[in-house]
PDB file of C-alpha atoms and ligand atoms in Angstrom:
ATOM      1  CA  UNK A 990     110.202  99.640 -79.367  1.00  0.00           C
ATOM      2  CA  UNK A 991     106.960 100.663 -80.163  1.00  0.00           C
ATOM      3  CA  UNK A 992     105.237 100.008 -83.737  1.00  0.00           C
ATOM      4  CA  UNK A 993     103.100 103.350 -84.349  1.00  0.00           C
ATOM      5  CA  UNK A 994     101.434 100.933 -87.523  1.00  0.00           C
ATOM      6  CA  UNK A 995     100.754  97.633 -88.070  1.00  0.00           C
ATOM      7  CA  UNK A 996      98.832  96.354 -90.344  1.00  0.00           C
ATOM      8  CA  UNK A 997      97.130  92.730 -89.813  1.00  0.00           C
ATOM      9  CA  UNK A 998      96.179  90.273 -92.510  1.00  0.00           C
ATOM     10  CA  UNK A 999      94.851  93.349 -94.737  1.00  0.00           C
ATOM     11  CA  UNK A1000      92.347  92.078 -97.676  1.00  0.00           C
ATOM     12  CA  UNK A1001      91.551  94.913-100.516  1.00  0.00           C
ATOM     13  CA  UNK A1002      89.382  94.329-103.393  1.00  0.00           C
ATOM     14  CA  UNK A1003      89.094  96.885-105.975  1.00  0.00           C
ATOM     15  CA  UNK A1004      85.432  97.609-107.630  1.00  0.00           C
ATOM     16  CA  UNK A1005      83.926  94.618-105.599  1.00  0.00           C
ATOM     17  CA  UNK A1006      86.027  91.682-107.509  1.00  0.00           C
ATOM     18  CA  UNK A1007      89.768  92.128-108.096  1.00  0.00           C
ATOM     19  CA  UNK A1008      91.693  90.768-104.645  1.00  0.00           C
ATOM     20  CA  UNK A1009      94.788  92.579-104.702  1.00  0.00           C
ATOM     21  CA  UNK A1010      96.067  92.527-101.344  1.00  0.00           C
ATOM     22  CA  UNK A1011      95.872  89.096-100.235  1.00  0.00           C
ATOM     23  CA  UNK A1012      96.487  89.306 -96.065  1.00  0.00           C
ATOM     24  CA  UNK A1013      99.212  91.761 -95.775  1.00  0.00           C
ATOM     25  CA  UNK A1014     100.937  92.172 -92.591  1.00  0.00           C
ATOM     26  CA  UNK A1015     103.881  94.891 -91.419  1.00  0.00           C
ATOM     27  CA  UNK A1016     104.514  96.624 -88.940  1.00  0.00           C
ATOM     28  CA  UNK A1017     106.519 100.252 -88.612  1.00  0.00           C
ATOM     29  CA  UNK A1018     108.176 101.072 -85.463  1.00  0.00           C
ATOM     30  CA  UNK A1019     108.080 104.515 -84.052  1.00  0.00           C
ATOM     31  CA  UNK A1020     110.587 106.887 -84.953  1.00  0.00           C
ATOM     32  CA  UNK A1021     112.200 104.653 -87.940  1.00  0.00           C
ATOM     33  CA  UNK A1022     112.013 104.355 -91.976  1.00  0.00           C
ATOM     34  CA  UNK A1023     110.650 101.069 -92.707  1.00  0.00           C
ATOM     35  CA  UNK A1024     110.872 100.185 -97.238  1.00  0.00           C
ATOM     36  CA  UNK A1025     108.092  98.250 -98.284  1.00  0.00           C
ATOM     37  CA  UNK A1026     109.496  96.776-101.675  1.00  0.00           C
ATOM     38  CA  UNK A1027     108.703  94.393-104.793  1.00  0.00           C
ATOM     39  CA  UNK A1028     107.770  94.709-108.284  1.00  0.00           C
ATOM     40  CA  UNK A1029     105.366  96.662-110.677  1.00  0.00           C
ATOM     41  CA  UNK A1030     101.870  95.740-109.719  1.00  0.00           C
ATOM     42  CA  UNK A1031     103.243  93.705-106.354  1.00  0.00           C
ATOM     43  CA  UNK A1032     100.656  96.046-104.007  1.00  0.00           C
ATOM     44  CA  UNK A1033     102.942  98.717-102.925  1.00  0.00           C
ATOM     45  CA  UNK A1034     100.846 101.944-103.920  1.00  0.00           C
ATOM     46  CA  UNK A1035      97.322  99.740-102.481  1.00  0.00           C
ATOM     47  CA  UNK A1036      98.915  98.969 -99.267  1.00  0.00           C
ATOM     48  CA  UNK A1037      99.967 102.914 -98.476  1.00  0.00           C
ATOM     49  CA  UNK A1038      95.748 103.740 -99.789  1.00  0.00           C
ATOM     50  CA  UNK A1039      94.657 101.684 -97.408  1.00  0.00           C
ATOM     51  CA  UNK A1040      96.467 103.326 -94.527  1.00  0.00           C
ATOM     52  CA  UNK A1041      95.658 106.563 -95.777  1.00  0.00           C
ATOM     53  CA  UNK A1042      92.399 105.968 -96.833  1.00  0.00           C
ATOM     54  CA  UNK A1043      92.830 106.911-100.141  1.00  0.00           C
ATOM     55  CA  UNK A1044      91.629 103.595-101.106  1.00  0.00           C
ATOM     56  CA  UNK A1045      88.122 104.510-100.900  1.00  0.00           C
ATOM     57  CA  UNK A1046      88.750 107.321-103.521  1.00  0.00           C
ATOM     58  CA  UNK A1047      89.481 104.427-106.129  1.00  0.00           C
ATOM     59  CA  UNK A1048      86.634 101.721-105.450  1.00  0.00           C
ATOM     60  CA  UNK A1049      88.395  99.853-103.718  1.00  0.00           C
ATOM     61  CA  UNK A1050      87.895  98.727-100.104  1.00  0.00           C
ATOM     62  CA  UNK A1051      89.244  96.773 -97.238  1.00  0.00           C
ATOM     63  CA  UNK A1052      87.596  93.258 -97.066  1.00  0.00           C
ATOM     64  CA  UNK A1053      89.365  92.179 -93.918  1.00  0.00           C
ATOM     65  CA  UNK A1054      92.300  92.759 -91.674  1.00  0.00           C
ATOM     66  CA  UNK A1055      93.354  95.627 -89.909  1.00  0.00           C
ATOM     67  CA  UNK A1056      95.169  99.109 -90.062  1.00  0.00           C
ATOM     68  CA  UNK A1057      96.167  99.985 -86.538  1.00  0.00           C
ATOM     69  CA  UNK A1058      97.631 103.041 -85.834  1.00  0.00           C
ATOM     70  CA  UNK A1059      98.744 103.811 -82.475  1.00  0.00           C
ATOM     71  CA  UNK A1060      96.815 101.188 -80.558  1.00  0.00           C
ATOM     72  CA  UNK A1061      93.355 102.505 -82.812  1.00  0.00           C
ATOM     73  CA  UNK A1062      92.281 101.039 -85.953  1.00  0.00           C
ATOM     74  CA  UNK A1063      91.812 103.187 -88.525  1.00  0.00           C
ATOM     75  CA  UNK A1064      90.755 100.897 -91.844  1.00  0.00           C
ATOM     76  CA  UNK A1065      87.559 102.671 -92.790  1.00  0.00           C
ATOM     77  CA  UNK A1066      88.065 106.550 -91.605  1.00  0.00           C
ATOM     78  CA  UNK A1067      88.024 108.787 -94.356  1.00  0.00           C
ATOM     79  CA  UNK A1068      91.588 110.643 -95.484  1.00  0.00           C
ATOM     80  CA  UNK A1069      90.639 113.507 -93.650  1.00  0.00           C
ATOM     81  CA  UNK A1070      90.397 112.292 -89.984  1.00  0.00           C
ATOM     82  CA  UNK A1071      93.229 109.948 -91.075  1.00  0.00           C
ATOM     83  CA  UNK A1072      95.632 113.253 -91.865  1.00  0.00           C
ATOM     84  CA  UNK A1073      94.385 115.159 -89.032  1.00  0.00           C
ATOM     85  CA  UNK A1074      95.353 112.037 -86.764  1.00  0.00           C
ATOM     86  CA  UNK A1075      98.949 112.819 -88.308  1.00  0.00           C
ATOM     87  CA  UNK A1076      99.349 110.541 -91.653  1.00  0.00           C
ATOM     88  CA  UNK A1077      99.965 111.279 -94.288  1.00  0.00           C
ATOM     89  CA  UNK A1078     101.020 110.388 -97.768  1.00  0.00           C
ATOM     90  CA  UNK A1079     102.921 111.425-100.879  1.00  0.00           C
ATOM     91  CA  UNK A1080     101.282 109.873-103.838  1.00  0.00           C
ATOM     92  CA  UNK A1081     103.227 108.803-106.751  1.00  0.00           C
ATOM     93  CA  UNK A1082     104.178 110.693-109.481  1.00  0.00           C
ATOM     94  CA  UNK A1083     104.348 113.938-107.216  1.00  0.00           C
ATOM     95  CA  UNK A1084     100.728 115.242-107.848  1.00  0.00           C
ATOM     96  CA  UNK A1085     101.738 118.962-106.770  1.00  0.00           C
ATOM     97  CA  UNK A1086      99.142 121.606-108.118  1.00  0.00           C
ATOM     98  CA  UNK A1087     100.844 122.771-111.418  1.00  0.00           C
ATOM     99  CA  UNK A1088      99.340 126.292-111.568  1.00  0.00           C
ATOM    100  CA  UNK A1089     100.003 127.606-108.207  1.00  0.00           C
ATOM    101  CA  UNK A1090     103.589 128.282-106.892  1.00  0.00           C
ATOM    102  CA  UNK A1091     105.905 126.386-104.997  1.00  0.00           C
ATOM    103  CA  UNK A1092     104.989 128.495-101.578  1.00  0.00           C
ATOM    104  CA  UNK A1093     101.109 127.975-101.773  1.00  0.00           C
ATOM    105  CA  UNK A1094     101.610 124.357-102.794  1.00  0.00           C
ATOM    106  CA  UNK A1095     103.422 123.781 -99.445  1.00  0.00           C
ATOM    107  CA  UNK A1096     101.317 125.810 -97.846  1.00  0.00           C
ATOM    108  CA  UNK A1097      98.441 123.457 -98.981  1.00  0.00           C
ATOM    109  CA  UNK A1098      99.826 120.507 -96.579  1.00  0.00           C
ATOM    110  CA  UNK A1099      98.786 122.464 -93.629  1.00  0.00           C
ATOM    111  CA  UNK A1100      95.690 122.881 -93.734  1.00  0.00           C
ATOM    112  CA  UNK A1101      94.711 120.690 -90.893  1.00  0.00           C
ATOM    113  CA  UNK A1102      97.150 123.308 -88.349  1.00  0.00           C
ATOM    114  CA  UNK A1103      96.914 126.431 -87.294  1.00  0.00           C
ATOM    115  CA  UNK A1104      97.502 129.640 -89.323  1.00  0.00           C
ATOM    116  CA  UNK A1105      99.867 130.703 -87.024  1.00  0.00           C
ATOM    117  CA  UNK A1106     102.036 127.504 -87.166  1.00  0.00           C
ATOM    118  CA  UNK A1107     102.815 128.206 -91.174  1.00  0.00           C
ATOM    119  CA  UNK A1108     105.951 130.565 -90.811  1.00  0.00           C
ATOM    120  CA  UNK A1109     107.843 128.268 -88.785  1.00  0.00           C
ATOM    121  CA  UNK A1110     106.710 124.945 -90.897  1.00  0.00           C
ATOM    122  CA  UNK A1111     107.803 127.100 -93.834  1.00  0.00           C
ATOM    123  CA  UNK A1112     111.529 127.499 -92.294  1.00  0.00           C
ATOM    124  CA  UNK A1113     111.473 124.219 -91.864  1.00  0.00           C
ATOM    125  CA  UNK A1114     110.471 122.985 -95.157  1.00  0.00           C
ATOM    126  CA  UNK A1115     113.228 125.745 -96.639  1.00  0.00           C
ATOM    127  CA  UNK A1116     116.006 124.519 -94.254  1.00  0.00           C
ATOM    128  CA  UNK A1117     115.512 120.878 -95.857  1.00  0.00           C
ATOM    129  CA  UNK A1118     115.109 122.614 -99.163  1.00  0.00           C
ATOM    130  CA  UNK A1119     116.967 125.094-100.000  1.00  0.00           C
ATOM    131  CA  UNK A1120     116.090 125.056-103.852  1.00  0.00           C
ATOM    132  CA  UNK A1121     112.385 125.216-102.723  1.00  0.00           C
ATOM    133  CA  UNK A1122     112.859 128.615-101.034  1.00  0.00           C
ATOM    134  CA  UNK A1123     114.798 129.713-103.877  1.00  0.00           C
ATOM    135  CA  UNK A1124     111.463 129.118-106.548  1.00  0.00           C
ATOM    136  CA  UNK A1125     108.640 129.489-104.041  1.00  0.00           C
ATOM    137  CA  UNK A1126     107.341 132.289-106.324  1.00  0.00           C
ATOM    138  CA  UNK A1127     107.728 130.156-109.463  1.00  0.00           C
ATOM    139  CA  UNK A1128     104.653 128.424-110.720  1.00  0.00           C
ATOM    140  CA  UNK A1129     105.543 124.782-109.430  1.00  0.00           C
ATOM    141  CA  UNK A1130     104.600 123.295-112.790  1.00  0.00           C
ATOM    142  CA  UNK A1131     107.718 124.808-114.021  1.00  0.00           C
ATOM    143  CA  UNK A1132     109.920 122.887-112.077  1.00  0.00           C
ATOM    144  CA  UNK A1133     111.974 120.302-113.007  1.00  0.00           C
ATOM    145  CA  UNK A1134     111.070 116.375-111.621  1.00  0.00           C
ATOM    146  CA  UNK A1135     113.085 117.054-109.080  1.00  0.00           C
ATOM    147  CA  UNK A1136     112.602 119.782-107.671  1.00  0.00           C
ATOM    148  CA  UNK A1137     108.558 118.831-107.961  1.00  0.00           C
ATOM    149  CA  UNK A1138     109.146 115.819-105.602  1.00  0.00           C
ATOM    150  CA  UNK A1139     111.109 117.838-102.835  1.00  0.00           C
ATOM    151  CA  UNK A1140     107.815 120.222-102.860  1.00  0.00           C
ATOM    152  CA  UNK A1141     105.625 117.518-102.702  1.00  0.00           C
ATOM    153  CA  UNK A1142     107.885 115.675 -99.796  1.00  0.00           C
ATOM    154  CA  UNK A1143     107.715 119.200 -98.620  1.00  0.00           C
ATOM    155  CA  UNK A1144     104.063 119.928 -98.801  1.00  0.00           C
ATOM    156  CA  UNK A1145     104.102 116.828 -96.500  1.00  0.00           C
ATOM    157  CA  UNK A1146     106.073 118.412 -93.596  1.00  0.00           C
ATOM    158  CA  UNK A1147     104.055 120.760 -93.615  1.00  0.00           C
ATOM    159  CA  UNK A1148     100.810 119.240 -92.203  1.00  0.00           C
ATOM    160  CA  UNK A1149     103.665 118.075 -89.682  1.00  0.00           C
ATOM    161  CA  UNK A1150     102.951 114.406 -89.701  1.00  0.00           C
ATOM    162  CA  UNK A1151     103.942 111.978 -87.098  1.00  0.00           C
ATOM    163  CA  UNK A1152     103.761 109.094 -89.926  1.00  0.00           C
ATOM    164  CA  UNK A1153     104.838 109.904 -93.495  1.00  0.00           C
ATOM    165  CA  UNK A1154     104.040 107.384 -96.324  1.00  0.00           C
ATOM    166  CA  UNK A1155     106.109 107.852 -99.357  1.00  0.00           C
ATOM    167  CA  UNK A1156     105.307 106.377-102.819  1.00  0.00           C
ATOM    168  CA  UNK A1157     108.328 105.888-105.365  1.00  0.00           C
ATOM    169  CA  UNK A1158     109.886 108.994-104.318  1.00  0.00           C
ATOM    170  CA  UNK A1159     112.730 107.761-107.011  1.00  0.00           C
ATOM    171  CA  UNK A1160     110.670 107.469-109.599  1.00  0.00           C
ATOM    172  CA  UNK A1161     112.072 109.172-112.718  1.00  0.00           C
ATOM    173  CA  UNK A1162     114.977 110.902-111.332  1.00  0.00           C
ATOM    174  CA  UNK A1163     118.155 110.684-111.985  1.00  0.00           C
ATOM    175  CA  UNK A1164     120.799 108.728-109.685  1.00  0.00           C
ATOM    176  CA  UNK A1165     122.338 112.063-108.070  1.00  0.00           C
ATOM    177  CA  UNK A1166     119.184 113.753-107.715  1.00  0.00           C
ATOM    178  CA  UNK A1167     117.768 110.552-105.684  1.00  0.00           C
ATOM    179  CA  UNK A1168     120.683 110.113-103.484  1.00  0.00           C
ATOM    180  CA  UNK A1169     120.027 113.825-102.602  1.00  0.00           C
ATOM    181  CA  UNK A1170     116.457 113.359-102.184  1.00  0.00           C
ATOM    182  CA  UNK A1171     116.909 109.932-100.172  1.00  0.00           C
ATOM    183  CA  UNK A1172     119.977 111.551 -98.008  1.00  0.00           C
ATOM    184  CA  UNK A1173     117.317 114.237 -97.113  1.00  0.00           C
ATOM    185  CA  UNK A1174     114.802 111.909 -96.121  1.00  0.00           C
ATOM    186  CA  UNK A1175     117.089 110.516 -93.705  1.00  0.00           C
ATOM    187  CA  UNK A1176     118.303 113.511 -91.980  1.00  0.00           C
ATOM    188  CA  UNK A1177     114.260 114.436 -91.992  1.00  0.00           C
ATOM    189  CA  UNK A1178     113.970 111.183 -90.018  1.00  0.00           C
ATOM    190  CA  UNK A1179     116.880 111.200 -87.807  1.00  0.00           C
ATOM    191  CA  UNK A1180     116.244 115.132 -86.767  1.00  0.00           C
ATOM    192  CA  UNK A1181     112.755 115.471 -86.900  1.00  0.00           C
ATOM    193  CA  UNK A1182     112.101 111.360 -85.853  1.00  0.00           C
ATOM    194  CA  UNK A1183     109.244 111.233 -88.168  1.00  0.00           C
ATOM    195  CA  UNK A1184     108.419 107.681 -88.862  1.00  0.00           C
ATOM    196  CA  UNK A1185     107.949 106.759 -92.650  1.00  0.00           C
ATOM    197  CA  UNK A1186     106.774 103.626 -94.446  1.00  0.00           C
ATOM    198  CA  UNK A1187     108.724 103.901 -98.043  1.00  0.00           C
ATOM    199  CA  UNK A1188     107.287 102.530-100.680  1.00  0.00           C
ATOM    200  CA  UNK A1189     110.475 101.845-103.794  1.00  0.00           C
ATOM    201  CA  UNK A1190     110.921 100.333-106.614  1.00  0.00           C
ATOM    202  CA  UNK A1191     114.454 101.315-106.395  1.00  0.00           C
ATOM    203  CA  UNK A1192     115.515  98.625-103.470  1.00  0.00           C
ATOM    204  CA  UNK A1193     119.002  99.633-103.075  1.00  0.00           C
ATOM    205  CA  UNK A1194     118.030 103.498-102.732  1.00  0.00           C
ATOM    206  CA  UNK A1195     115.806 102.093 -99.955  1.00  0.00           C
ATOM    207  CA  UNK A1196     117.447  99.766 -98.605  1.00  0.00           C
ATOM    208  CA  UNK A1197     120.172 102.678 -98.323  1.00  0.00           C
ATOM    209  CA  UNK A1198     118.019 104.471 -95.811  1.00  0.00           C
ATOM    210  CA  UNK A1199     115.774 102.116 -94.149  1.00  0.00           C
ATOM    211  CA  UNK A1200     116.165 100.064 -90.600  1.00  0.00           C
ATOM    212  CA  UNK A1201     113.865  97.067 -91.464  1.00  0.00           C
ATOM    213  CA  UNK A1202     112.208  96.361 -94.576  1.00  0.00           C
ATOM    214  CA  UNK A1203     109.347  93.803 -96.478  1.00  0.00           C
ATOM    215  CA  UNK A1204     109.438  92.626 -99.434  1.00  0.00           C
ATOM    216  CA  UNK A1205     106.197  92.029-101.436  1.00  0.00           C
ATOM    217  CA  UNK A1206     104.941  89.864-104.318  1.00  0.00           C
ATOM    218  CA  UNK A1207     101.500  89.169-105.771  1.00  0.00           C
ATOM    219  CA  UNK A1208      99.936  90.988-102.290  1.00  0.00           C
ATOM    220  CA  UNK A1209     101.849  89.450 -99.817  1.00  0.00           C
ATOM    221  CA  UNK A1210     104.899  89.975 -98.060  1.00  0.00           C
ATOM    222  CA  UNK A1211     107.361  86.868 -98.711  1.00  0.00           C
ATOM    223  CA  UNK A1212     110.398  88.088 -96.859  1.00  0.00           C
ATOM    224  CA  UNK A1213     111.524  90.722 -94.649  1.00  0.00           C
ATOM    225  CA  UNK A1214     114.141  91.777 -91.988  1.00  0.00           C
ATOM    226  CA  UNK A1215     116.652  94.186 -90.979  1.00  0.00           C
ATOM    227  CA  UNK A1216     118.088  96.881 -94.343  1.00  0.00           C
ATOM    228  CA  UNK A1217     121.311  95.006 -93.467  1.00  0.00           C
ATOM    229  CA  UNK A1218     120.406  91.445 -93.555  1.00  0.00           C
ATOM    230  CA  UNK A1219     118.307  92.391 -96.845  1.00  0.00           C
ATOM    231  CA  UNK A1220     121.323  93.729 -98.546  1.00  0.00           C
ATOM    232  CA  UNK A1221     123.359  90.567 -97.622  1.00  0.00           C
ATOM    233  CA  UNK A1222     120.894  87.691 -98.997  1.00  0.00           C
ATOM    234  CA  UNK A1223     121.505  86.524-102.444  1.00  0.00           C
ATOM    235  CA  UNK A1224     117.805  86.063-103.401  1.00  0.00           C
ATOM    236  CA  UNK A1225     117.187  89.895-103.055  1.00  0.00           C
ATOM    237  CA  UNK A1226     121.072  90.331-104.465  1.00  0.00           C
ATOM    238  CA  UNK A1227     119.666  88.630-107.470  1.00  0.00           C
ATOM    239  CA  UNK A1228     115.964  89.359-108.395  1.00  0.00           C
ATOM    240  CA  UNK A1229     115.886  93.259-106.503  1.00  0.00           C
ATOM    241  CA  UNK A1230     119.747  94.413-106.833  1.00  0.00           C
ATOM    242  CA  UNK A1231     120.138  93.164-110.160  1.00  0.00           C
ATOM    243  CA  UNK A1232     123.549  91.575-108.894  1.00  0.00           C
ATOM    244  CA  UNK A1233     122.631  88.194-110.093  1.00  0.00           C
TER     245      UNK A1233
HETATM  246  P1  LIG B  33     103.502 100.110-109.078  1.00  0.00           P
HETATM  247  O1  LIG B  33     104.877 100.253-108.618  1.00  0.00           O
HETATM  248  O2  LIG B  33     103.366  99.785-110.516  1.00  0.00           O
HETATM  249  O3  LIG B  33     102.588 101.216-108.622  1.00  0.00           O
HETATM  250  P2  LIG B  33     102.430  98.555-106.910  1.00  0.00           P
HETATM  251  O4  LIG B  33     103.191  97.461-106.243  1.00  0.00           O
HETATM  252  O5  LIG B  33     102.360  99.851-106.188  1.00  0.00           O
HETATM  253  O6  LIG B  33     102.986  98.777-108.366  1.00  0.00           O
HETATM  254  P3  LIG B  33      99.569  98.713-107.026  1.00  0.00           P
HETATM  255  O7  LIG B  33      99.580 100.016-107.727  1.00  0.00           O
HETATM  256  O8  LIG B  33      99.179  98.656-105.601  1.00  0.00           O
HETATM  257  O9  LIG B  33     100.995  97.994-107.173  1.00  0.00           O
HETATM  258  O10 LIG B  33      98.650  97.725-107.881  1.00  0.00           O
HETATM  259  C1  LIG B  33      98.423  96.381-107.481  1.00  0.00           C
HETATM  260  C2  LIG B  33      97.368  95.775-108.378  1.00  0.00           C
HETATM  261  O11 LIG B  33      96.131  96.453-108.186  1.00  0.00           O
HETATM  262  C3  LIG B  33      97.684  95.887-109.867  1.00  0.00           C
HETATM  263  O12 LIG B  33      97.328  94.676-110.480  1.00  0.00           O
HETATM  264  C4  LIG B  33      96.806  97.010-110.337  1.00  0.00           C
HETATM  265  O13 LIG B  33      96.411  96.832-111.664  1.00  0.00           O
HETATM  266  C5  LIG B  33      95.606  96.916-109.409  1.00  0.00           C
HETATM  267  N1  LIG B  33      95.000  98.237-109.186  1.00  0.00           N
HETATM  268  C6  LIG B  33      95.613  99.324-108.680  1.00  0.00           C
HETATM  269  N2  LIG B  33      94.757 100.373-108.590  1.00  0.00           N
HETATM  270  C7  LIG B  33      93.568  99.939-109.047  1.00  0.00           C
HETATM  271  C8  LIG B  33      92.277 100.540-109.217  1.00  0.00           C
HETATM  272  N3  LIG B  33      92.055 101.808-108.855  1.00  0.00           N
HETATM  273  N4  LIG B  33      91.279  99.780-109.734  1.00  0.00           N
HETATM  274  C9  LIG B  33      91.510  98.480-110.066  1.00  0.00           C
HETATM  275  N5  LIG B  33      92.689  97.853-109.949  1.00  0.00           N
HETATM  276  C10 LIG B  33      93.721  98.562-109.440  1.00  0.00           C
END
């Protein structure tokens, strides 16, 4: 199968000094949700900014290594050739434009297509959320967490992207509202074959969803393998399941 990322021995300093990612390598193959995992402050959020090119937004910068992204590297572009070349990514903590509604926040995410293509990425947004297409006059900043993560997941299908990075799409929901939000994500994948590198906190919600996954401390990935095999090993049982 074909990876549609990897990225090779990636180096990031922030503000010319602090070496957070410490050669990071991954790969995600094409058509398949791959979790990138570990704890608070592991290198999760850095390692999606650096394949958006967000990075560069925040000081910080790629010292060595690679982003590859179907066959080109792509460490260095800025976000806006990186989106228009079909990633893109949902920050954390939802970042949706509080003042305008739910229907011009989605129809924010397409601003790299064609005019013409918005009715038909709206359907599709609405079909995946229904609740979205119930509020798209309401001023999005009125919405509850939840809802405000399925419009920014859905402000996201909207620039129709052929690789989706998520950030801690659990973060601060409740469970139901996650397994809702995760089962959606999957069906998104499955139907639409979008690939997406997820980025959790929440490794059994991921782990739930994904095919392969890594697991990262202190900027570096120190295990990974198939959802499955993950799941089964007592080390991640114990320190990222809290089964221990
Ligand atoms: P979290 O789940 O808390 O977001 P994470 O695994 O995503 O954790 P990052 O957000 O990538 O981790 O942060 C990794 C390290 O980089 C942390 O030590 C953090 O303090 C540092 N860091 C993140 N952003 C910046 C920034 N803009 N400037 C300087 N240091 C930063």
């Amino acid at each position: 199968m074909n990876d549609i990322l990897r990225v090779e021995n990636l180096e990031v300093v922030y503000n010319d000094v602090v070496l957070v990612l410490k050669g990071l390598s991954l790969a995600c193959p094409e058509g398949r949700i791959t979790a990138l995992l570990g704890a608070n402050g592991a290198g999760k959020s850095t390692t999606l900014k650096a394949i958006s090119g967000l990075l560069q937004c925040e000081d910080g910068e790629v010292t060595d290594g690679a982003v590859v992204y179907r066959g080109q590297p792509i460490q260095g572009l800025v976000p806006e050739k990186i989106v228009r070349r079909g990633v893109f990514q949902v920050m954390e903590g939802r970042r949706i434009f509080e003042d305008l509604t739910v229907e011009e926040n989605l129809r924010c995410g397409a601003f790299t297509r064609p005019g013409s293509e918005m009715g038909d990425s709206l359907a599709l947004v609405y079909d995946y959320f229904p609740r979205l297409k119930e509020r798209r006059r309401q001023l999005a900043g009125y919405m509850s967490g939840g809802e405000q993560q399925m419009c920014a997941i859905g402000r996201a299908i909207m620039a129709k992207p052929r690789l989706l990075l998520l950030d801690e799409p659990s973060l601060g929901l409740a469970p139901l509202l996650v397994e809702e939000i995760f089962d959606i994500i999957k069906r998104f994948n499955e139907k639409e074959g979008v690939t997406i590198l997820l980025v959790e906190q929440n490794a059994r919600a991921a782990l739930s969803v994904a095919e392969t996954a890594y697991i990262m401390e202190n900027g570096r990935v120190v295990m990974d393998g198939t959802a499955r095999d993950l799941l089964d090993n007592p080390d991640v049982q114990e320190f990222y399941l809290g089964m221990g």
